[in-house]
Amino acid sequence: MGAIGVALFLAVALAATSGGGDAVIVEHTFVVSQIKLRYLCNDTLVTLVNGQLPGPAIEVTEGDSLVVHVINKSPSGLTIHWHGVKQQLNCWADGAGMITQCPIQPNKNFTYRFNVRGQEGTLWWHAHVGCLRATIHGALLIRPRSGPNSYPFPRPHKEIPIVIGEWLGMDPIKLETRIQSSILSDEPLSATINGKLGDANNCSGVIEDNYILNVEQGKTYLLRIVNAALHSEYYVKIAGHTFTVVAADANYVKPYTTDIIAIAPGETLDALLVADASPGRYYIVANSKSMRVKTRGIVYYNPSKRSDDTQVMEPDMPGKDDAAASFYFHGNLTSLPHPLAQPVPANVDEQLFMAIDTTHMCREGGSVCGLVSRMNNISFQLPPRIPLLKAHYYHNVSSSVSTLQEFPSIIPPGLVYNDGQTSKATSVRRLRYNTTVEIVFQCPPVMYSYSNPMHLHGHDFFVLAQGHGKYDADKDMQTYNLVDPPVRNTILVPVVGWTVIRFIASNPGVWFLHCHYEKHASSGMAMAFMVENGPTLDSTLPPPPSDYPSCDDQNNGLEFE
Ligand code: C2O
């Protein structure tokens, strides 16, 4: 197809998809700077976008183009990642530090330009360098092109972002160095809902503000829930109410009614809340599955008539380390037939087994100890000087990335989790354009292990199955859901268990795959796929944008290694 052919094809495709309004350009300016926030009787200097925590929610209609000018007035280099946005033929805008670009240096600007196409629901954005995402994050709301009446569920009265975060009580830059050296001690001080700690937290008797959700009786609300926390999976409940989950990671699911939501870092969920209880006040609680932190806000009925002396109803929460409710929740999601949905690929071209784990290791005779995470015994290290995508695009990966290593497809059984075999490298796996990949993620089948929310950039994947114990192909392949598996960009691999996903590598570029727990990612639970160009112009990655950040004369700031 010649250039005119491509242009014509695009124009026709646009006309065909735009049943409602026309696609527009949505423009935002993100000014990044350091601000003091006061929580729990202490002022803490943190880095924010436009002075807000969480940062601004971006609202678009499917098919729109986004233009976000990032102006870095903070002292650290940073990137912004558009978590879950497919970025078809636009890997340059993915914003993964040292994977797709060098950080935007202090006093420098960069403009992200991308389309949000073929996805509806909730995604989010966050800094992707070091721990900065602790305070640099926000929701991305994508509405259907043909208007709110075309949701595959009753039209909600209002849409409400619920961003779950964690208040660390310290500059995230400090946290970064602590993660490298210490272990489990750095729990956050509290969880947050939309930046509020809630009244379960106080210092010297001063109670923290609650997030308040005002509702009118009988109305339906669409909660757009994001887990932006660094460290923990959360359970969310509202006393006296149920949720109906309708989408996960900007893919519709069959309506699933539940009184509890389980959401891991990186995951997003859309859930309907019907205000059908008797007028009063009800706590909305988010508590950590694995740590002691929690937060609560209040759902207020008919706020004009509220009486503040009535007792606030509190939900019963699962106990600490209750993994069953999460396993059950994740296993109950199935995809909804929808015009935007893709069929499950029937044949697999490449099968990968990924053993993922985290351990505390000491070197040099026990004097240097720290957290080491790995995938198939390789602990990932970011390339020190040139982002992988740039090296890949200019065909000099092997010469410019000295730490490079091919990610091994299988590991011989005896080698799984072998401390002696662990190496540190920039591990990548090359994929031909349009390869269908199946991955089995295996957490250590031993009691001390953790669950791991694994996130893939630039692609959604089908979640075919999950289970406990050690994956057994003969037996477990029988349980694959090839009919209506949920489609996601992040999936929680259960503790002492496994998960199988499948996707088509249809997007040329370099795409990061990593655990969304900050401690695990920064200590090496990551790898990258290098997806080659296809045979045609519309399967070839175009050149980098003209203002692509230079990697010269900079310290790459907070990059993890
Ligand atoms: Cu939400 Cu690579 O991240």
Coordinates of C-alpha atoms and ligand atoms in Angstrom, one line a residue:
M1 CA 0.0 0.0 0.0
G2 CA 1.5 3.4 -1.0
A3 CA 1.3 6.5 1.3
I4 CA -2.0 7.6 -0.3
G5 CA -3.4 4.1 0.0
V6 CA -2.6 4.2 3.7
A7 CA -4.1 7.6 4.2
L8 CA -7.2 6.6 2.5
F9 CA -7.4 3.4 4.5
L10 CA -7.1 5.4 7.7
A11 CA -9.7 7.9 6.7
V12 CA -12.2 5.1 5.9
A13 CA -11.4 3.3 9.1
L14 CA -11.9 6.5 11.1
A15 CA -15.2 7.2 9.4
A16 CA -16.4 3.6 10.1
T17 CA -15.6 3.6 13.8
S18 CA -16.9 7.1 14.7
G19 CA -20.6 6.4 15.2
G20 CA -20.8 9.3 17.7
G21 CA -18.8 12.5 17.9
D22 CA -15.6 13.0 16.0
A23 CA -12.2 12.0 17.5
V24 CA -10.6 15.1 19.0
I25 CA -7.2 16.0 20.5
V26 CA -7.3 16.2 24.3
E27 CA -4.4 18.4 25.6
H28 CA -3.0 18.5 29.1
T29 CA 0.0 20.2 30.7
F30 CA 1.7 18.3 33.6
V31 CA 3.9 20.6 35.6
V32 CA 6.1 18.4 37.9
S33 CA 7.4 19.9 41.0
Q34 CA 8.2 19.3 44.7
I35 CA 5.5 20.3 47.2
K36 CA 5.3 19.8 50.9
L37 CA 2.3 17.8 52.1
R38 CA 1.2 17.6 55.7
Y39 CA -0.1 14.2 56.9
L40 CA 0.1 12.6 60.4
C41 CA 1.6 15.8 61.9
N42 CA 4.5 15.8 59.5
D43 CA 5.5 17.9 56.5
T44 CA 6.9 15.7 53.7
L45 CA 8.4 16.9 50.5
V46 CA 7.0 14.9 47.6
T47 CA 7.0 15.3 43.8
L48 CA 3.6 15.9 42.3
V49 CA 1.9 16.7 39.0
N50 CA 0.2 20.1 39.1
G51 CA 0.4 20.1 42.8
Q52 CA -2.2 17.3 43.1
L53 CA -2.4 13.9 44.9
P54 CA -3.6 12.0 43.0
G55 CA -2.6 13.8 39.9
P56 CA -5.3 15.1 37.4
A57 CA -7.7 12.5 36.0
I58 CA -7.6 12.5 32.2
E59 CA -10.9 12.0 30.4
V60 CA -11.0 10.9 26.8
T61 CA -13.4 9.3 24.3
E62 CA -12.2 6.1 22.6
G63 CA -10.4 7.1 19.4
D64 CA -9.2 10.5 20.7
S65 CA -5.6 11.6 20.6
L66 CA -3.9 12.7 23.8
V67 CA -1.2 15.4 23.9
V68 CA 0.5 15.8 27.3
H69 CA 3.2 18.4 27.8
V70 CA 5.4 17.4 30.7
I71 CA 7.4 20.3 32.2
N72 CA 9.9 19.0 34.7
K73 CA 10.5 21.5 37.5
S74 CA 11.5 18.9 39.9
P75 CA 15.1 18.0 40.8
S76 CA 14.9 14.4 39.4
G77 CA 14.7 12.9 36.0
L78 CA 11.4 11.2 35.2
T79 CA 9.1 9.7 32.6
I80 CA 5.4 9.2 32.5
H81 CA 4.0 5.8 31.5
W82 CA 0.5 5.4 30.2
H83 CA -0.3 2.2 31.9
G84 CA -2.4 -0.1 29.7
V85 CA -2.5 2.2 26.6
K86 CA -1.6 -0.1 23.7
Q87 CA 0.5 2.6 21.9
Q88 CA 0.2 0.8 18.5
L89 CA 3.2 1.7 16.4
N90 CA 4.0 4.3 19.0
C91 CA 6.4 2.6 21.5
W92 CA 8.3 5.9 21.8
A93 CA 5.5 7.3 23.8
D94 CA 5.3 4.4 26.3
G95 CA 7.3 6.3 28.9
A96 CA 9.2 3.4 30.5
G97 CA 12.4 4.8 31.9
M98 CA 15.5 3.4 30.1
I99 CA 13.3 0.9 28.2
T100 CA 11.7 3.3 25.8
Q101 CA 13.3 6.6 26.6
C102 CA 15.8 8.5 28.8
P103 CA 14.2 10.4 31.7
I104 CA 13.1 14.0 31.1
Q105 CA 15.8 15.9 33.0
P106 CA 15.2 18.7 35.5
N107 CA 14.2 21.9 33.7
K108 CA 13.5 20.0 30.5
N109 CA 10.2 19.3 28.7
F110 CA 8.8 16.5 26.6
T111 CA 5.4 16.1 25.0
Y112 CA 3.7 12.7 24.9
R113 CA 1.5 12.2 21.8
F114 CA -0.6 9.1 21.4
N115 CA -4.0 7.7 20.5
V116 CA -6.4 5.8 22.7
R117 CA -8.0 3.4 20.3
G118 CA -9.9 0.1 20.7
Q119 CA -10.0 0.4 24.5
E120 CA -12.8 1.6 26.9
G121 CA -12.9 1.8 30.6
T122 CA -10.3 2.9 33.1
L123 CA -6.5 2.9 32.7
W124 CA -4.0 5.2 34.5
W125 CA -0.7 7.0 34.2
H126 CA 2.3 7.1 36.5
A127 CA 5.9 8.0 36.7
H128 CA 8.2 5.1 35.5
V129 CA 11.5 5.9 37.1
G130 CA 12.5 4.7 40.6
C131 CA 9.7 5.1 43.2
L132 CA 8.4 8.4 41.9
R133 CA 5.1 6.8 41.0
A134 CA 4.2 6.8 44.7
T135 CA 3.0 10.3 44.3
I136 CA 3.0 10.8 40.5
H137 CA -0.1 9.0 39.2
G138 CA -3.6 9.6 38.1
A139 CA -6.6 7.9 36.4
L140 CA -7.3 7.8 32.7
L141 CA -11.0 7.5 31.9
I142 CA -11.9 6.3 28.4
R143 CA -15.6 6.6 27.4
P144 CA -17.3 5.0 24.4
R145 CA -17.3 7.0 21.2
S146 CA -21.1 6.6 20.7
G147 CA -21.9 8.1 24.1
P148 CA -22.8 7.0 27.6
N149 CA -25.9 5.2 26.4
S150 CA -23.7 2.7 24.6
Y151 CA -22.1 1.3 27.8
P152 CA -22.9 -2.4 27.9
F153 CA -24.6 -1.8 31.3
P154 CA -27.2 0.7 32.6
R155 CA -26.0 4.3 32.2
P156 CA -24.6 5.5 35.5
H157 CA -25.7 8.7 37.1
K158 CA -22.1 9.7 37.8
E159 CA -18.6 8.3 37.3
I160 CA -16.1 8.5 40.2
P161 CA -12.4 7.7 40.1
I162 CA -11.3 5.8 43.2
V163 CA -7.5 5.9 43.3
I164 CA -5.9 3.7 46.0
G165 CA -2.5 4.8 47.0
E166 CA 0.0 4.5 49.9
W167 CA 1.4 7.3 52.0
L168 CA 5.0 6.5 52.7
G169 CA 5.8 9.5 54.9
M170 CA 9.1 10.0 53.1
D171 CA 10.5 11.3 49.9
P172 CA 10.2 8.4 47.4
I173 CA 13.8 9.1 46.3
K174 CA 14.9 8.0 49.8
L175 CA 12.7 4.9 49.5
E176 CA 14.5 3.9 46.4
T177 CA 17.9 3.6 48.1
R178 CA 16.3 1.8 51.0
I179 CA 14.7 -0.8 48.9
Q180 CA 18.1 -1.7 47.5
S181 CA 19.6 -2.3 50.9
S182 CA 16.9 -3.2 53.4
I183 CA 14.1 -5.6 53.3
L184 CA 10.5 -5.9 54.5
S185 CA 10.6 -3.2 57.1
D186 CA 9.5 -0.2 55.0
E187 CA 5.7 -0.4 55.3
P188 CA 3.8 2.7 54.2
L189 CA 2.3 4.7 57.1
S190 CA -1.2 4.4 55.6
A191 CA -3.2 3.5 52.5
T192 CA -5.1 6.4 50.8
I193 CA -8.3 6.8 48.8
N194 CA -8.0 9.7 46.4
G195 CA -5.1 11.1 48.5
K196 CA -7.0 10.9 51.9
L197 CA -5.7 8.8 54.8
G198 CA -9.1 8.6 56.5
D199 CA -10.2 8.5 60.1
A200 CA -8.6 5.2 61.0
N201 CA -5.3 7.2 61.1
N202 CA -4.4 9.9 63.6
C203 CA -1.5 11.4 65.3
S204 CA -1.7 12.9 68.8
G205 CA -5.5 12.7 68.5
V206 CA -5.7 14.7 65.2
I207 CA -7.8 12.6 62.9
E208 CA -7.0 12.4 59.2
D209 CA -9.6 13.5 56.6
N210 CA -11.9 10.9 55.0
Y211 CA -12.5 10.7 51.3
I212 CA -16.3 11.5 51.0
L213 CA -18.5 10.0 48.3
N214 CA -21.9 11.7 48.2
V215 CA -24.7 9.6 46.8
E216 CA -28.4 10.0 46.1
Q217 CA -30.6 7.2 47.1
G218 CA -31.6 4.9 44.1
K219 CA -28.9 6.3 41.8
T220 CA -26.1 4.2 40.2
Y221 CA -22.5 5.2 40.3
L222 CA -19.6 3.9 38.1
L223 CA -16.5 3.6 40.3
R224 CA -13.4 3.7 38.3
I225 CA -10.9 2.0 40.7
V226 CA -7.1 2.1 40.3
N227 CA -4.6 0.5 42.5
A228 CA -1.7 2.9 42.3
A229 CA 0.0 1.6 45.5
L230 CA 3.6 0.6 45.5
H231 CA 3.5 -2.3 47.9
S232 CA 0.2 -4.1 48.3
E233 CA -2.8 -5.7 47.0
Y234 CA -6.0 -4.2 48.5
Y235 CA -9.5 -5.5 49.4
V236 CA -12.2 -2.9 49.0
K237 CA -15.7 -3.1 50.6
I238 CA -18.5 -0.7 51.3
A239 CA -20.7 -1.6 54.4
G240 CA -24.2 -2.6 53.4
H241 CA -23.5 -2.5 49.6
T242 CA -22.4 -4.7 46.8
F243 CA -20.5 -3.9 43.6
T244 CA -21.1 -5.1 40.1
V245 CA -17.8 -5.3 38.3
V246 CA -18.2 -4.4 34.6
A247 CA -14.7 -3.9 33.3
A248 CA -11.1 -4.7 34.2
D249 CA -8.0 -3.0 32.7
A250 CA -10.2 -1.2 30.1
N251 CA -11.8 -4.4 28.8
Y252 CA -15.5 -5.2 29.5
V253 CA -16.3 -8.3 31.7
K254 CA -19.5 -10.1 32.2
P255 CA -21.3 -8.3 35.1
Y256 CA -20.0 -9.9 38.3
T257 CA -21.7 -9.0 41.5
T258 CA -19.7 -9.2 44.7
D259 CA -19.5 -7.6 48.1
I260 CA -15.7 -7.5 47.9
I261 CA -13.2 -6.2 45.4
A262 CA -9.6 -7.5 45.2
I263 CA -7.2 -5.2 43.3
A264 CA -3.4 -5.6 42.9
P265 CA -1.0 -2.8 42.1
G266 CA -1.3 -1.9 38.4
E267 CA -4.8 -3.3 38.0
T268 CA -7.9 -1.2 37.3
L269 CA -11.5 -2.1 37.7
D270 CA -14.8 -0.5 36.8
A271 CA -17.6 -1.3 39.2
L272 CA -21.2 -0.2 39.5
L273 CA -22.4 0.9 42.9
V274 CA -26.2 1.2 43.4
A275 CA -27.1 3.5 46.3
D276 CA -29.9 1.1 47.5
A277 CA -29.3 1.1 51.3
S278 CA -31.3 3.1 53.7
P279 CA -30.1 6.7 54.0
G280 CA -27.1 6.9 56.3
R281 CA -23.3 6.8 56.4
Y282 CA -21.3 3.8 55.3
Y283 CA -17.5 3.3 55.4
I284 CA -15.7 2.4 52.2
V285 CA -12.6 0.5 53.4
A286 CA -9.5 -0.4 51.5
N287 CA -7.2 -2.6 53.4
S288 CA -3.9 -4.2 52.5
K289 CA -3.9 -7.9 52.0
S290 CA -0.4 -8.3 53.3
M291 CA 0.4 -5.4 55.6
R292 CA -1.3 -3.7 58.5
V293 CA -2.2 -0.5 56.6
K294 CA -5.7 0.5 55.6
T295 CA -7.8 3.6 54.8
R296 CA -11.4 4.4 54.9
G297 CA -13.7 6.9 53.4
I298 CA -17.4 7.6 53.9
V299 CA -20.3 7.1 51.5
Y300 CA -22.9 9.7 52.5
Y301 CA -26.6 9.4 51.5
N302 CA -28.5 12.6 50.5
P303 CA -25.8 14.9 52.0
S304 CA -28.2 17.8 52.4
K305 CA -30.2 15.8 55.1
R306 CA -27.3 14.0 56.7
S307 CA -27.1 13.8 60.4
D308 CA -23.5 13.5 61.6
D309 CA -24.4 11.8 64.8
T310 CA -25.6 8.5 63.3
Q311 CA -23.1 5.7 63.5
V312 CA -21.1 5.0 60.4
M313 CA -21.6 1.4 59.3
E314 CA -18.4 -0.6 58.9
P315 CA -17.9 -3.6 56.6
D316 CA -16.3 -6.9 57.8
M317 CA -12.9 -7.1 56.1
P318 CA -10.9 -10.3 55.4
G319 CA -8.1 -11.0 57.8
K320 CA -4.5 -10.2 57.0
D321 CA -2.9 -12.6 54.5
D322 CA -6.3 -14.0 53.4
A323 CA -5.4 -14.9 49.8
A324 CA -8.6 -16.9 49.1
A325 CA -10.9 -14.0 48.4
S326 CA -8.4 -12.6 45.9
F327 CA -7.9 -15.9 44.1
Y328 CA -11.7 -16.3 43.9
F329 CA -12.3 -12.7 42.7
H330 CA -9.7 -13.0 39.9
G331 CA -10.9 -16.4 38.9
N332 CA -14.5 -15.1 38.6
L333 CA -13.9 -12.6 35.9
T334 CA -14.9 -13.5 32.3
S335 CA -14.9 -11.3 29.2
L336 CA -18.1 -9.8 27.7
P337 CA -18.8 -10.2 24.0
H338 CA -18.3 -6.7 22.6
P339 CA -17.4 -5.1 19.2
L340 CA -14.0 -4.1 20.5
A341 CA -13.2 -7.6 21.8
Q342 CA -10.7 -9.8 20.0
P343 CA -10.9 -13.6 19.5
V344 CA -8.6 -15.8 21.6
P345 CA -5.7 -17.1 19.5
A346 CA -6.0 -20.8 19.1
N347 CA -2.5 -21.7 18.2
V348 CA 0.6 -20.8 20.1
D349 CA 3.9 -20.1 18.4
E350 CA 6.1 -19.6 21.4
Q351 CA 5.7 -21.0 24.9
L352 CA 7.5 -19.4 27.8
F353 CA 7.8 -20.6 31.3
M354 CA 8.7 -17.8 33.8
A355 CA 9.7 -18.7 37.3
I356 CA 9.3 -15.5 39.3
D357 CA 10.6 -15.1 42.8
T358 CA 12.1 -12.7 45.4
T359 CA 14.6 -13.6 48.0
H360 CA 16.9 -11.9 50.5
M361 CA 20.5 -12.5 49.4
C362 CA 23.9 -11.7 50.9
R363 CA 27.1 -11.3 48.9
E364 CA 30.7 -10.7 49.8
G365 CA 30.8 -13.0 52.8
G366 CA 27.5 -11.7 54.2
S367 CA 28.5 -8.0 54.3
V368 CA 26.2 -6.8 51.4
C369 CA 22.6 -8.0 51.8
G370 CA 19.5 -7.0 50.0
L371 CA 16.4 -8.0 48.1
V372 CA 17.0 -9.9 44.8
S373 CA 14.1 -10.7 42.5
R374 CA 14.4 -12.7 39.3
M375 CA 12.7 -14.3 36.4
N376 CA 14.2 -17.6 35.4
N377 CA 17.2 -16.9 37.6
I378 CA 18.0 -13.6 35.9
S379 CA 17.7 -10.4 37.9
F380 CA 16.9 -7.6 35.5
Q381 CA 19.1 -4.6 35.2
L382 CA 18.2 -1.5 33.2
P383 CA 20.6 -0.7 30.4
P384 CA 23.0 1.9 31.9
R385 CA 23.3 4.5 29.0
I386 CA 21.0 3.9 26.1
P387 CA 17.3 3.1 26.3
L388 CA 16.6 -0.4 24.8
L389 CA 14.1 0.9 22.3
K390 CA 16.6 3.4 20.8
A391 CA 19.3 0.7 20.6
H392 CA 16.8 -1.7 19.0
Y393 CA 15.6 0.9 16.5
Y394 CA 19.1 1.7 15.4
H395 CA 20.1 -1.9 15.3
N396 CA 22.9 -1.7 17.8
V397 CA 21.5 -3.5 20.8
S398 CA 24.4 -6.0 21.1
S399 CA 27.1 -3.3 20.7
S400 CA 25.6 -0.6 22.9
V401 CA 24.0 -2.6 25.7
S402 CA 26.9 -4.4 27.4
T403 CA 24.6 -5.9 30.0
L404 CA 22.4 -7.7 27.4
Q405 CA 21.4 -11.3 27.7
E406 CA 18.8 -13.4 25.9
F407 CA 15.9 -14.3 28.2
P408 CA 15.9 -18.1 28.5
S409 CA 12.7 -19.8 27.5
I410 CA 12.8 -22.7 29.9
I411 CA 14.8 -23.5 32.9
P412 CA 15.8 -27.1 33.6
P413 CA 13.8 -28.3 36.6
G414 CA 16.7 -28.5 39.0
L415 CA 17.7 -24.9 38.3
V416 CA 14.5 -23.2 39.5
Y417 CA 15.2 -20.6 42.2
N418 CA 18.8 -21.6 42.5
D419 CA 20.6 -18.8 44.3
G420 CA 24.0 -19.9 43.0
Q421 CA 22.8 -19.5 39.4
T422 CA 21.3 -16.0 39.7
S423 CA 22.8 -13.5 37.3
K424 CA 22.2 -9.8 36.7
A425 CA 21.5 -8.8 33.2
T426 CA 19.4 -6.8 30.8
S427 CA 17.4 -9.8 29.7
V428 CA 15.4 -9.5 26.5
R429 CA 13.5 -11.9 24.3
R430 CA 13.1 -11.2 20.5
L431 CA 9.8 -11.9 19.0
R432 CA 8.8 -12.0 15.3
Y433 CA 5.9 -9.7 14.5
N434 CA 2.6 -11.4 15.1
T435 CA 4.0 -14.2 17.2
T436 CA 1.4 -15.8 19.5
V437 CA 3.0 -16.1 22.9
E438 CA 1.9 -18.1 25.9
I439 CA 3.4 -17.5 29.2
V440 CA 3.2 -19.6 32.4
F441 CA 4.1 -17.5 35.4
Q442 CA 5.1 -19.6 38.3
C443 CA 5.4 -18.3 41.9
P444 CA 7.6 -20.4 44.2
P445 CA 5.4 -23.3 45.4
V446 CA 6.6 -22.7 48.9
M447 CA 4.9 -21.0 51.8
Y448 CA 7.2 -18.0 52.2
S449 CA 6.4 -16.6 48.7
Y450 CA 4.3 -13.7 47.6
S451 CA 1.7 -13.2 44.9
N452 CA 3.0 -11.1 42.0
P453 CA 1.0 -8.7 39.8
M454 CA 2.7 -9.0 36.4
H455 CA 2.2 -6.2 33.9
L456 CA 3.0 -6.2 30.2
H457 CA 3.4 -2.9 28.3
G458 CA 1.9 -2.3 24.9
H459 CA -0.4 -5.4 24.8
D460 CA -3.4 -6.8 26.5
F461 CA -3.4 -10.5 27.1
F462 CA -6.0 -13.3 27.7
V463 CA -5.8 -14.8 31.1
L464 CA -6.5 -18.5 30.4
A465 CA -6.1 -20.1 33.9
Q466 CA -4.7 -19.8 37.4
G467 CA -4.0 -22.5 40.0
H468 CA -2.3 -23.4 43.2
G469 CA 0.9 -25.3 43.6
K470 CA 3.2 -26.2 40.7
Y471 CA 2.0 -25.9 37.2
D472 CA 1.5 -29.3 35.5
A473 CA 0.9 -28.9 31.8
D474 CA -0.8 -32.3 31.3
K475 CA -3.4 -31.6 33.9
D476 CA -3.7 -27.8 33.9
M477 CA -4.0 -27.3 30.1
Q478 CA -7.4 -28.9 30.5
T479 CA -8.6 -26.1 32.6
Y480 CA -7.8 -23.3 30.1
N481 CA -10.7 -20.9 29.4
L482 CA -10.5 -20.4 25.6
V483 CA -14.1 -19.2 25.4
D484 CA -14.4 -16.1 27.5
P485 CA -11.1 -15.4 29.3
P486 CA -10.7 -11.9 30.8
V487 CA -8.4 -9.6 28.9
R488 CA -6.0 -7.6 31.0
N489 CA -2.7 -5.8 31.0
T490 CA -1.8 -6.8 34.6
I491 CA -2.6 -10.1 36.4
L492 CA -2.0 -11.2 39.9
V493 CA -0.1 -14.5 39.9
P494 CA -1.5 -16.1 43.1
V495 CA 0.8 -16.9 46.0
V496 CA 2.1 -20.5 45.9
G497 CA 0.5 -20.7 42.4
W498 CA 0.6 -20.0 38.7
T499 CA -1.2 -18.1 36.0
V500 CA -1.2 -18.7 32.2
I501 CA -1.6 -15.8 29.7
R502 CA -1.7 -15.6 25.9
F503 CA -1.1 -12.6 23.6
I504 CA -0.2 -11.7 20.0
A505 CA 3.0 -9.7 19.7
S506 CA 1.4 -7.4 17.2
N507 CA 3.1 -4.1 18.2
P508 CA 6.7 -3.5 17.0
G509 CA 8.9 -2.0 19.7
V510 CA 10.4 -2.9 23.1
W511 CA 7.9 -3.7 25.8
F512 CA 8.6 -4.1 29.4
L513 CA 7.2 -7.0 31.4
H514 CA 7.5 -6.7 35.2
C515 CA 6.0 -7.2 38.6
H516 CA 4.0 -4.1 39.7
Y517 CA 5.2 -4.3 43.3
E518 CA 7.9 -1.7 43.4
K519 CA 10.2 -3.8 45.6
H520 CA 10.1 -6.7 43.2
A521 CA 10.4 -4.6 40.0
S522 CA 13.3 -2.5 41.4
S523 CA 15.1 -5.6 42.6
G524 CA 14.9 -7.3 39.2
M525 CA 11.6 -9.0 38.5
A526 CA 11.4 -7.8 34.9
M527 CA 12.4 -8.6 31.3
A528 CA 11.6 -7.0 28.0
F529 CA 10.2 -8.2 24.7
M530 CA 11.7 -6.8 21.5
V531 CA 9.0 -7.2 18.9
E532 CA 10.3 -6.9 15.4
N533 CA 8.7 -5.0 12.5
G534 CA 6.2 -6.7 10.3
P535 CA 6.5 -6.7 6.5
T536 CA 4.4 -3.6 5.7
L537 CA 4.5 0.1 6.5
D538 CA 1.6 -0.3 8.9
S539 CA 3.5 -2.9 10.8
T540 CA 6.7 -0.8 11.1
L541 CA 7.7 1.4 14.0
P542 CA 8.2 5.0 12.7
P543 CA 11.2 7.0 13.8
P544 CA 11.3 8.7 17.3
P545 CA 9.6 12.1 17.8
S546 CA 11.7 15.2 17.3
D547 CA 11.8 16.1 21.0
Y548 CA 12.7 12.6 22.2
P549 CA 14.8 13.2 25.3
S550 CA 18.5 13.1 24.7
C551 CA 20.5 10.6 26.7
D552 CA 23.7 12.6 26.6
D553 CA 25.3 14.4 29.5
Q554 CA 22.7 13.3 32.0
N555 CA 22.7 11.2 35.0
N556 CA 19.8 9.0 34.5
G557 CA 18.5 9.9 37.8
L558 CA 16.5 7.3 39.7
E559 CA 16.7 4.4 37.4
F560 CA 16.7 1.1 39.2
E561 CA 19.4 -1.4 38.4
Ligands
C2O1 CU1 2.3 0.6 35.5 CU2 5.8 -0.6 33.7 O1 4.1 0.0 34.7

